[in-house]
Amino acid sequence: MDLRSKLGLYKEGAAKPSAPLRPQSENDIDRLVPGYVVSNSFGCCYVIEQKYPLTHIYGSCRLGDILGTGGDILVTLGGEDCEGLAPEKLLFLDTETTGLSGGAGTLAFLVGVGFFEGDSYIVRQYFIRDYDEEAAMLSELQQLFARHGNFVTFNGKAFDINLLQSRFISNRFRARFGDFPHLDLLYPARRVWGLKLESCRLSSLEENVLGEHRTDDIPGALIPSVYFKYLEDRNASDIMKVIHHNRLDVLSMVSLLARLSAMLKSPLSETDGGFELLGMGRLFEANGRTEDMLECLEACSGSGQFDVKVQAVKRLTGIYKKNGSIERALEHWKAVEAENPSFELFHLIEMAKYYEHKEKNYKRALPIVEKAVQKCLNAGLGGSTQLEELKKRRDRIVRKLQSQNKSLLNQ
Amino acid sequence: MNLEQMLDYIKASDKIMKNITSWVELPAREAVYTEFPDFIDGRIRAALDRRGVRRLYSHQASAIQAVHDGNSIVVVTPTASGKTMCYNVPVLDAILKDEESRALFLFPTKALSQDQTSELHELITEAGVDVKTFTYDGDTPQTARKAIRQAGHIVVTNPDMLHSGILPHHTKWTKLFENLKFIVIDEIHHYRGVFGSHLANVLRRLRRICNFYGSDPIFICCSATIANPAELASRITGAEVKLIDNNGAPTAKKHIIFYNPPLVNKELGIRRSSLLEAEGLAETLIRNNVQTIVFTRSRLNVEVLVTYLKDIYHGSSEGDRRVRGYRGGYLPNLRREIERGLREGSITGVVSTNALELGIDIGALEACIICGYPGTIASTWQQSGRAGRRSGVSAAFLVASSSPLDQYIINNPDYFFGKSPENGLINPDNLVILYNHMKCAAFELPFENGEKFGVETTSEILSFMEEARLIRHVGDRWHWMSDVFPADEISLRSASNENFIIIDISEPKPVVIGESDRFSAPMLLHEEAIYIHEGVQYQVEKLDFDDKKAYVRRVNVDYYTDANLAVDLKVIDVFRDDTEKPVHRSSGEVSVSSLVTMFKKIKLHTHENIGSGPVTLPELEMHTTSYWVSLPESIPEMSQTDVQNGLLGLSNILANAAPIYLMCDPGDIRVVYQVRATFTQRPTVYIYDSFPGGVGFSDKLYELHGELFETAAGMVKQCGCETGCPSCVGPLNEFTGTDNPKELTLKLIDLIRDNV
């Protein structure tokens, strides 16, 4: 028995008739997607380029809007690395890869980059028509990266840039761009929209925040197999969809940045005044911009959405308690109580604590605790630890009240 | 009584002494010292000096010098001979001389790596040097991994993690691979069979990656005593390896005692159960507070024995604390707790499978009882080394079971105490294993045209892989072309990576209590099976074969279960054969289907059969290599029934004779016979590797054909029974007809020997 049949035996159904190595197709990439071939000492690869005027609107923003973005905004979004970055030098980047789990054997077959040049925003996409074009693509990217010296991505810290670094190493390029300033929009986006949206994937943000609805978009999980199929039959009709998908990703990152930057400039007017504004508070908080955070939270505490109000009050009063402005905290708790919420208890507990420990006004504390106990019972929380703790607190206040009365009598 | 008094007591007892076939007192041995070589960094010298090490044992000095000269080495020394110094010292020294140097330490298990590196940490701390040593395994927190990849001088891991966590991500480990100077492989004799064949391929991948980054590490291996340590080390590492075996470590006095349980039925050759005898010995020792470890062959016996030994404490909870079981399948936290209990002395008796054979630190035990020959001499020495690691008198008892192999060893002590005849065998070119690792290798770096991955047929396999649409040939390279992460599909430990989990549903909240590999699951976890864990019996209520889950519930019954396996075998290919004489021998490739058909209920203590039930589980199919012997279609003076009985006896004896040469567990090979084989049309006995693709046993057996049957003849003749018994040709109730099965078996063996 020869090796081949033995292998066949172990790996059932593996052997298929082999196709010609580089079949010709009527629908190869150069027929379907206009572009050009770029050559260098490593070989060549295919490039698709599209120019957009600065006035082009995507995701309800003009692409040129971000050119006025201040450096402080980039720092708030991307951290201190991004200090001194000029918006006109930003390099937006997104890759499409042969696998989603990473590792040395996964490569990027399509790398889309976006940058400003003169009066345009240019989206350039490097596509390798086969594995042997990778080195040429990486060489082009190396120069481009060196020119820009930064990245703007969506989840690029965990994925795209890591993967490209791995590819550079595997191809013996000594390029080191791991410490370039890198604005990964995923992290600020999670802070801002994590409370509002179920998913913070780029596609979800695009639809729910930017108001773009993609039609006929290709699901990410299918992309590797689309490429493998293209390698075999050279029919680029599905690859076309991947290219389109990638281009839109590179566009929507600009629009997302514009959106975030507008919101950072004037959080009160540029957000929904609800969860988004609360999210802005989280973003400011993460950057240590306390004043801005308090402004957002104060605004949220007046929100008509009760959930927003409660979350804002919890966070705000936590800060006020720490920095000694407990009276301001008290105002907020009272405001919550004024809405007479059926389930919320925290403000009652906080108020009871305040009257018991701060003012030592047990008379005022007692009815508040009793109300909380009653609420607990109404909510069917009998026997819960929360209820037990409330009862303990009530009994203690009653005792204190009695001994206060006694000492008053004794005087 | 202390141990020495107890040994005197045993010597004075005729009742015990009549069962002892050999009592060897290994005298204390003086150390052989050599001075430190001059090149060793002063800080290491000073640190060792502070810990009382002023000179080296001779083997340590040889090892350090050989490594310094740039050789790959394998150090062969007994347990507790200070072998870790053989790698710790040269590696530390090299790092102190060149801060960029990196080393990779491989241990077969996570537990072992934790233990062995604590010694390294102590040395580094003592020397006050900045050498970063990190353990990188499945338990390493994600947050720590990045720092380890970049800054670790010494990365301690296991083959599994190297295979799936490091090599496929080599671009994150550039610092390590560019500067890798040493690869330390401890307990290399442990890597035999499937595991060893896998490791050899993992190291092929590692060397490929090192080559890419321009490094060329040397290997420092340690092995227990086997016949071919240098050959095995060189097969595994693919490098030329220098043997260091001039052991200079001192040893304390040790008694090695061979104990053969008494015959209870001479005609049938039935001996008292080794388990019960071992229990008796263990009980005496534990009662006298002699800290004792009992090794048994199976997980089942661990649990049975723990149950028995706890009775020493009359059912009080003291028994639960003082006597513990230890085996694979226990969860890590429980294992750590038991190891600690042994070191601290709060546990007096532990019953273990070979899980505790390797150097996990459980302190110095006084006595060791090996219940049933562990299958290899090397293992026996390692297990007995668990008693008396440091100093003082210790004793190791080997209690033979009535299996032919045990009986052979117990009656032939020369074989045991003489030069090791055992060969560590691997088959790095096992097609299944090789193919899987070539997938991983292609994922890690594209194959170049003309590149060789261990075998001459590399490019042929690559073409096949291309047809399977896994790789793509472009220009002069083969690129990985799949979104699958290939390392995830391979387990280095077993033929299949799909473990079954065992879930206890006795309480409202189900708890996972253990796991089992796919090929054992039908045997151990069929519905109604009694599964024993930590001495507690569980009955399997439901086996979800597709989802690989067994649901068990606590029970209290007086029996255990034993499943029957039915096997069908077809020959696919013949590699070698010799058909000149009337008896033919061959080796080749076969397809084996196995099916568990029924199970028996066996009563505890008396071991009688008290019932049975059917099992309906899917058939498992496997392709593997086999060696077979076929006899003439008609044999003079033997009826069809005679031949059948003879073949049955022959199969039973061969299953025990073959492992002597293969250094494998009896379970690693299987023997089946066919009275009229489909393939040969003749009476045939097959011995096949019980791993897909085979791991090199069959080819070795083909070569050892003559010796194998000599030994088989000896085993049958030496047995004291008259017509056959489980110690030689098998239990009599398996045979039909009226003729003496022992004679029938011998007739066939003689026929084969006449035709060698």
XYZ file of C-alpha atoms in Angstrom, chain B residues 293-746:
454
model
C 3.115 4.332 49.811
C 1.316 1.571 47.956
C 1.446 1.562 44.166
C -1.204 -0.331 42.260
C -1.606 -0.972 38.580
C -5.062 0.486 38.063
C -7.242 3.319 39.196
C -9.783 0.763 40.234
C -7.349 -0.955 42.586
C -6.384 2.364 44.129
C -9.957 2.888 45.149
C -10.547 -0.679 46.296
C -7.412 -0.633 48.431
C -8.145 2.776 49.969
C -11.534 1.458 51.008
C -9.940 -1.573 52.667
C -7.122 0.330 54.397
C -9.392 2.971 55.891
C -10.883 0.154 57.954
C -7.682 0.152 60.037
C -9.222 3.120 61.793
C -12.553 1.369 62.361
C -14.596 3.688 60.238
C -13.624 6.751 62.233
C -12.964 9.929 60.349
C -9.283 9.484 61.199
C -9.203 6.855 58.489
C -10.330 9.419 55.932
C -7.459 11.682 56.891
C -4.700 9.113 57.408
C -5.249 6.968 54.315
C -5.670 8.633 50.955
C -5.865 7.664 47.312
C -3.990 9.490 44.545
C -4.435 9.034 40.809
C -5.105 10.707 37.491
C -8.688 11.907 37.314
C -8.479 13.672 40.668
C -8.721 17.417 40.355
C -5.511 19.431 40.924
C -6.482 20.996 44.270
C -7.164 17.617 45.809
C -3.823 16.344 44.566
C -1.941 19.305 46.062
C -3.666 18.717 49.384
C -2.617 15.057 49.419
C 0.993 15.883 48.459
C 1.124 18.377 51.323
C -0.315 15.844 53.757
C 2.418 13.387 52.819
C 5.201 15.914 53.278
C 3.842 17.069 56.602
C 3.260 13.537 57.825
C -0.457 13.937 58.479
C -1.056 11.128 55.992
C 0.374 7.747 56.968
C -0.678 5.708 53.987
C -1.232 6.664 50.379
C -2.384 4.372 47.606
C -1.429 5.617 44.175
C -1.223 4.709 40.540
C 2.039 5.557 38.823
C 0.913 9.207 39.066
C 3.221 9.560 42.060
C 6.075 7.647 40.450
C 7.681 10.757 38.959
C 9.545 13.187 41.159
C 6.627 15.061 42.710
C 7.834 16.120 46.145
C 6.057 14.054 48.752
C 8.982 13.920 51.150
C 10.781 10.819 52.366
C 8.561 7.828 52.923
C 9.906 4.815 54.757
C 8.271 1.960 52.972
C 6.908 1.256 49.557
C 4.670 -1.592 48.510
C 4.338 -2.245 44.833
C 1.198 -4.223 44.249
C 1.718 -5.996 40.954
C 4.800 -5.542 38.803
C 4.496 -2.039 37.280
C 5.357 -3.375 33.860
C 8.889 -2.097 33.570
C 12.008 -2.457 35.649
C 12.618 1.273 35.337
C 9.222 2.032 36.874
C 9.801 -0.502 39.627
C 13.050 1.197 40.597
C 11.432 4.607 40.457
C 8.494 3.516 42.567
C 10.726 1.850 45.126
C 12.795 5.052 45.142
C 9.823 6.807 46.735
C 10.874 5.156 49.974
C 14.044 6.478 51.562
C 14.949 9.269 49.213
C 17.332 10.909 51.642
C 18.818 8.650 54.300
C 18.016 5.936 56.789
C 16.890 2.393 56.147
C 14.006 1.887 53.804
C 12.193 -1.058 52.346
C 10.411 -1.773 49.115
C 8.150 -4.766 48.655
C 7.195 -6.048 45.244
C 4.055 -8.153 45.533
C 3.495 -10.265 42.449
C 0.097 -10.785 40.945
C -0.587 -14.122 39.359
C -0.106 -12.701 35.878
C 2.569 -14.530 33.905
C 4.783 -11.433 33.648
C 4.686 -10.887 37.409
C 5.434 -14.536 38.018
C 8.336 -14.400 35.581
C 9.883 -11.385 37.329
C 9.300 -12.622 40.873
C 10.940 -15.947 40.057
C 13.795 -14.485 37.992
C 15.332 -11.811 40.245
C 18.501 -11.777 38.113
C 16.501 -10.234 35.341
C 15.555 -7.444 37.729
C 18.839 -6.788 39.479
C 21.036 -7.281 36.427
C 21.671 -4.897 33.547
C 18.450 -3.386 32.247
C 17.147 -5.177 29.152
C 14.444 -2.581 28.573
C 14.308 -0.452 25.494
C 12.422 2.830 25.303
C 10.663 2.728 21.935
C 9.051 5.495 19.977
C 7.949 5.929 16.417
C 8.290 9.573 15.417
C 7.292 8.604 11.877
C 3.892 7.193 12.892
C 1.912 8.549 9.980
C -1.033 9.765 12.025
C 1.173 11.582 14.502
C 3.588 12.868 11.864
C 0.802 14.133 9.624
C -0.839 16.030 12.471
C 2.408 17.674 13.478
C 3.202 18.577 9.891
C -0.072 20.478 9.857
C 1.057 22.369 12.935
C 4.470 22.945 11.393
C 2.911 24.316 8.197
C 0.812 26.652 10.317
C 3.896 27.866 12.169
C 6.112 28.475 9.141
C 5.536 27.704 5.473
C 7.372 24.597 4.265
C 10.083 25.302 1.699
C 10.487 23.133 -1.380
C 12.807 20.244 -0.587
C 12.507 20.764 3.161
C 12.601 17.576 5.203
C 10.463 17.093 8.297
C 12.003 13.956 9.777
C 11.046 11.725 6.858
C 12.162 11.352 3.249
C 8.563 11.424 2.108
C 7.953 14.970 3.382
C 7.089 16.414 -0.003
C 4.741 13.545 -0.797
C 2.853 14.199 2.430
C 2.769 17.906 1.621
C 1.188 17.183 -1.759
C -1.422 15.102 -0.022
C -2.067 17.906 2.403
C -2.471 20.270 -0.509
C -5.080 18.015 -2.074
C -6.875 18.031 1.259
C -6.965 21.822 0.863
C -5.015 22.392 4.043
C -1.967 23.996 2.472
C -1.238 25.770 -0.779
C 1.852 25.471 -2.896
C 2.878 28.845 -4.290
C 6.304 29.671 -5.630
C 8.709 27.525 -3.667
C 6.666 27.359 -0.492
C 3.712 25.562 1.037
C 1.430 27.871 3.027
C -1.193 26.994 5.616
C -4.589 27.561 4.050
C -7.260 26.945 6.630
C -8.904 28.910 9.398
C -8.454 25.942 11.719
C -5.874 26.181 14.525
C -4.297 22.744 14.037
C -2.607 22.346 17.435
C -6.005 22.363 19.115
C -6.933 19.155 17.335
C -4.115 17.076 18.796
C -3.575 15.726 22.290
C -0.031 14.537 22.985
C -1.148 12.185 25.700
C -3.519 9.893 23.947
C -4.678 8.724 20.606
C -7.752 10.885 20.952
C -8.126 14.289 22.541
C -11.767 13.975 23.364
C -12.044 13.382 27.072
C -15.276 12.385 28.757
C -16.187 14.266 31.899
C -17.748 12.527 34.872
C -20.501 14.393 36.665
C -21.839 13.492 40.094
C -25.582 14.141 40.259
C -26.174 12.852 43.798
C -26.753 16.377 45.097
C -29.073 18.969 43.550
C -25.995 20.803 42.283
C -24.041 18.546 39.854
C -20.262 18.395 40.397
C -17.540 17.324 37.959
C -15.478 14.698 39.766
C -13.135 13.410 37.081
C -12.496 12.585 33.445
C -11.667 9.663 31.182
C -10.245 9.353 27.663
C -12.421 8.392 24.749
C -11.120 4.865 24.292
C -11.529 3.966 27.971
C -14.970 5.523 28.298
C -16.965 2.560 26.922
C -15.116 0.261 29.336
C -15.346 2.402 32.474
C -18.426 4.542 32.010
C -21.068 2.409 30.317
C -24.466 2.657 31.951
C -24.727 0.694 35.226
C -20.927 0.636 35.600
C -19.639 1.160 39.117
C -17.164 4.038 38.996
C -15.034 4.413 42.108
C -13.583 7.788 43.031
C -11.733 8.560 46.291
C -13.006 5.288 47.705
C -16.610 6.253 47.054
C -18.717 4.138 44.699
C -20.802 5.751 42.013
C -23.090 4.106 39.528
C -23.221 5.487 36.004
C -26.836 6.487 35.374
C -26.474 7.934 31.930
C -23.656 8.052 29.417
C -24.114 10.805 26.857
C -21.683 9.499 24.265
C -22.110 12.359 21.790
C -21.625 15.098 24.361
C -18.944 13.085 26.192
C -20.572 13.272 29.593
C -21.197 10.529 32.129
C -23.718 11.194 34.894
C -23.064 9.217 38.060
C -24.791 8.882 41.408
C -23.347 7.764 44.737
C -24.216 4.175 45.697
C -23.109 1.672 48.283
C -22.857 -1.840 46.821
C -20.648 -4.854 47.455
C -19.466 -5.337 43.874
C -17.539 -3.636 41.100
C -18.022 -3.967 37.358
C -15.753 -5.216 34.599
C -16.564 -4.721 30.902
C -15.931 -7.199 28.064
C -14.337 -5.973 24.867
C -15.011 -7.678 21.507
C -12.455 -7.083 18.807
C -12.447 -7.605 15.029
C -9.208 -7.290 13.069
C -8.497 -6.944 9.313
C -5.096 -6.825 7.630
C -4.626 -3.810 5.362
C -0.985 -3.968 4.401
C 2.033 -6.228 4.904
C 5.365 -4.495 5.618
C 7.578 -7.539 6.208
C 7.006 -11.252 6.131
C 8.844 -14.509 6.294
C 6.911 -17.411 4.751
C 9.666 -19.870 3.940
C 8.879 -22.293 6.729
C 5.468 -23.751 7.620
C 5.054 -21.146 10.349
C 4.870 -17.618 8.942
C 5.648 -14.377 10.695
C 4.636 -10.942 9.414
C 4.314 -7.340 10.376
C 2.018 -4.811 8.796
C -0.912 -2.550 9.094
C -4.340 -3.570 10.392
C -7.767 -2.158 11.051
C -9.245 -3.011 14.439
C -12.828 -2.461 15.509
C -13.614 -2.742 19.178
C -16.958 -2.956 20.839
C -17.921 -3.271 24.472
C -20.710 -5.834 24.468
C -21.435 -6.620 28.087
C -20.222 -6.155 31.638
C -19.872 -8.393 34.657
C -20.565 -7.608 38.285
C -17.737 -8.864 40.495
C -18.220 -9.199 44.236
C -15.722 -7.278 46.384
C -13.256 -9.366 48.454
C -14.284 -12.754 47.030
C -14.078 -11.567 43.403
C -16.845 -13.910 42.289
C -19.046 -13.190 39.318
C -22.531 -12.236 40.548
C -24.272 -11.008 37.419
C -23.954 -9.266 34.100
C -25.679 -6.866 31.730
C -25.538 -5.712 28.118
C -23.774 -2.565 26.880
C -24.928 -0.750 23.765
C -22.326 1.743 22.676
C -20.892 2.580 19.254
C -18.042 0.556 17.847
C -14.677 2.339 17.824
C -12.401 1.768 14.847
C -8.640 2.115 14.716
C -5.861 1.625 12.153
C -2.622 0.449 13.639
C 0.411 -1.766 13.130
C 0.547 -5.416 14.045
C 2.844 -8.408 14.169
C 1.331 -11.794 13.523
C 2.239 -15.462 13.399
C 0.280 -17.955 11.353
C 0.372 -21.724 11.637
C -0.198 -24.431 9.030
C -3.832 -25.012 8.121
C -3.743 -28.451 9.646
C -1.540 -29.439 12.530
C -0.848 -33.125 13.140
C -2.653 -34.680 16.091
C -4.628 -31.525 16.814
C -8.341 -31.119 16.239
C -9.980 -27.818 15.383
C -10.956 -27.449 19.057
C -7.430 -28.254 20.154
C -6.056 -25.569 17.887
C -8.587 -23.066 19.160
C -7.684 -23.821 22.780
C -3.999 -23.679 21.978
C -4.403 -20.302 20.291
C -6.308 -18.953 23.246
C -3.560 -20.056 25.620
C -0.951 -18.652 23.279
C -2.703 -15.269 23.149
C -2.868 -15.037 26.914
C 0.780 -15.876 27.369
C 1.973 -13.560 24.588
C 0.100 -10.612 26.057
C 2.372 -10.955 29.060
C 5.589 -12.026 27.392
C 5.774 -9.229 24.826
C 5.867 -6.272 27.256
C 9.141 -7.607 28.709
C 10.859 -6.456 25.551
C 8.808 -3.409 24.722
C 8.895 -1.482 27.984
C 5.215 -0.915 27.609
C 2.146 -1.569 29.706
C 0.355 -4.800 28.876
C -2.530 -2.514 27.842
C -0.398 -0.834 25.168
C -0.535 -3.952 23.050
C -3.415 -6.283 22.418
C -3.472 -9.887 21.299
C -6.238 -11.513 19.291
C -6.363 -14.866 17.544
C -8.386 -16.174 14.628
C -8.735 -19.926 14.103
C -9.071 -19.349 10.395
C -7.990 -15.809 9.669
C -9.664 -14.032 6.770
C -6.337 -12.733 5.587
C -4.017 -15.742 5.956
C -6.664 -18.471 5.777
C -4.637 -20.090 8.580
C -4.709 -20.178 12.398
C -3.206 -16.831 13.335
C -2.251 -14.839 16.423
C -1.957 -11.067 16.112
C -0.208 -8.683 18.506
C -1.098 -5.110 17.661
C -0.190 -1.675 19.029
C -3.258 -0.283 20.727
C -2.611 3.193 19.278
C -3.678 4.477 15.883
C -0.744 4.160 13.495
C 1.357 2.134 15.940
C 4.318 3.261 17.974
C 7.018 0.824 16.901
C 6.197 -2.296 18.918
C 5.170 -4.546 16.040
C 8.349 -4.099 14.098
C 10.415 -4.829 17.188
C 8.393 -7.985 17.870
C 8.924 -9.186 14.319
C 12.663 -8.996 15.004
C 12.366 -10.570 18.459
C 10.173 -13.416 17.159
C 12.459 -16.223 18.371
C 13.224 -14.766 21.798
C 9.585 -13.964 22.348
C 8.542 -17.591 22.007
C 11.466 -18.804 24.118
C 10.237 -16.601 26.945
C 6.643 -17.699 26.364
C 7.704 -21.338 26.614
C 9.570 -20.604 29.854
C 6.578 -18.871 31.348
C 4.248 -21.768 30.641
C 6.695 -24.408 31.831
C 7.704 -22.527 34.991
C 4.135 -22.203 36.175
C 3.298 -24.531 39.033
C -0.195 -25.414 37.847
C -1.065 -28.645 36.113
C -3.451 -27.887 33.300
C -3.296 -24.135 33.048
C -4.230 -21.160 35.179
C -4.554 -17.377 34.954
C -0.825 -17.099 35.669
C 0.109 -18.759 32.407
C -2.295 -19.715 29.637
C -5.366 -18.133 31.213
C -8.306 -19.128 33.385
C -9.504 -22.656 32.708
C -13.147 -21.687 32.364
C -12.277 -19.904 29.117
C -11.261 -23.187 27.492
C -13.512 -25.818 25.926
C -13.026 -29.533 25.379
C -11.258 -31.976 27.604
C -7.592 -31.729 26.605
C -5.025 -30.043 28.852
C -4.857 -26.382 27.703
C -1.318 -26.029 28.981
C -0.137 -28.909 26.825
C -2.032 -27.647 23.789
C -0.434 -24.221 24.169
C 3.006 -25.729 24.557
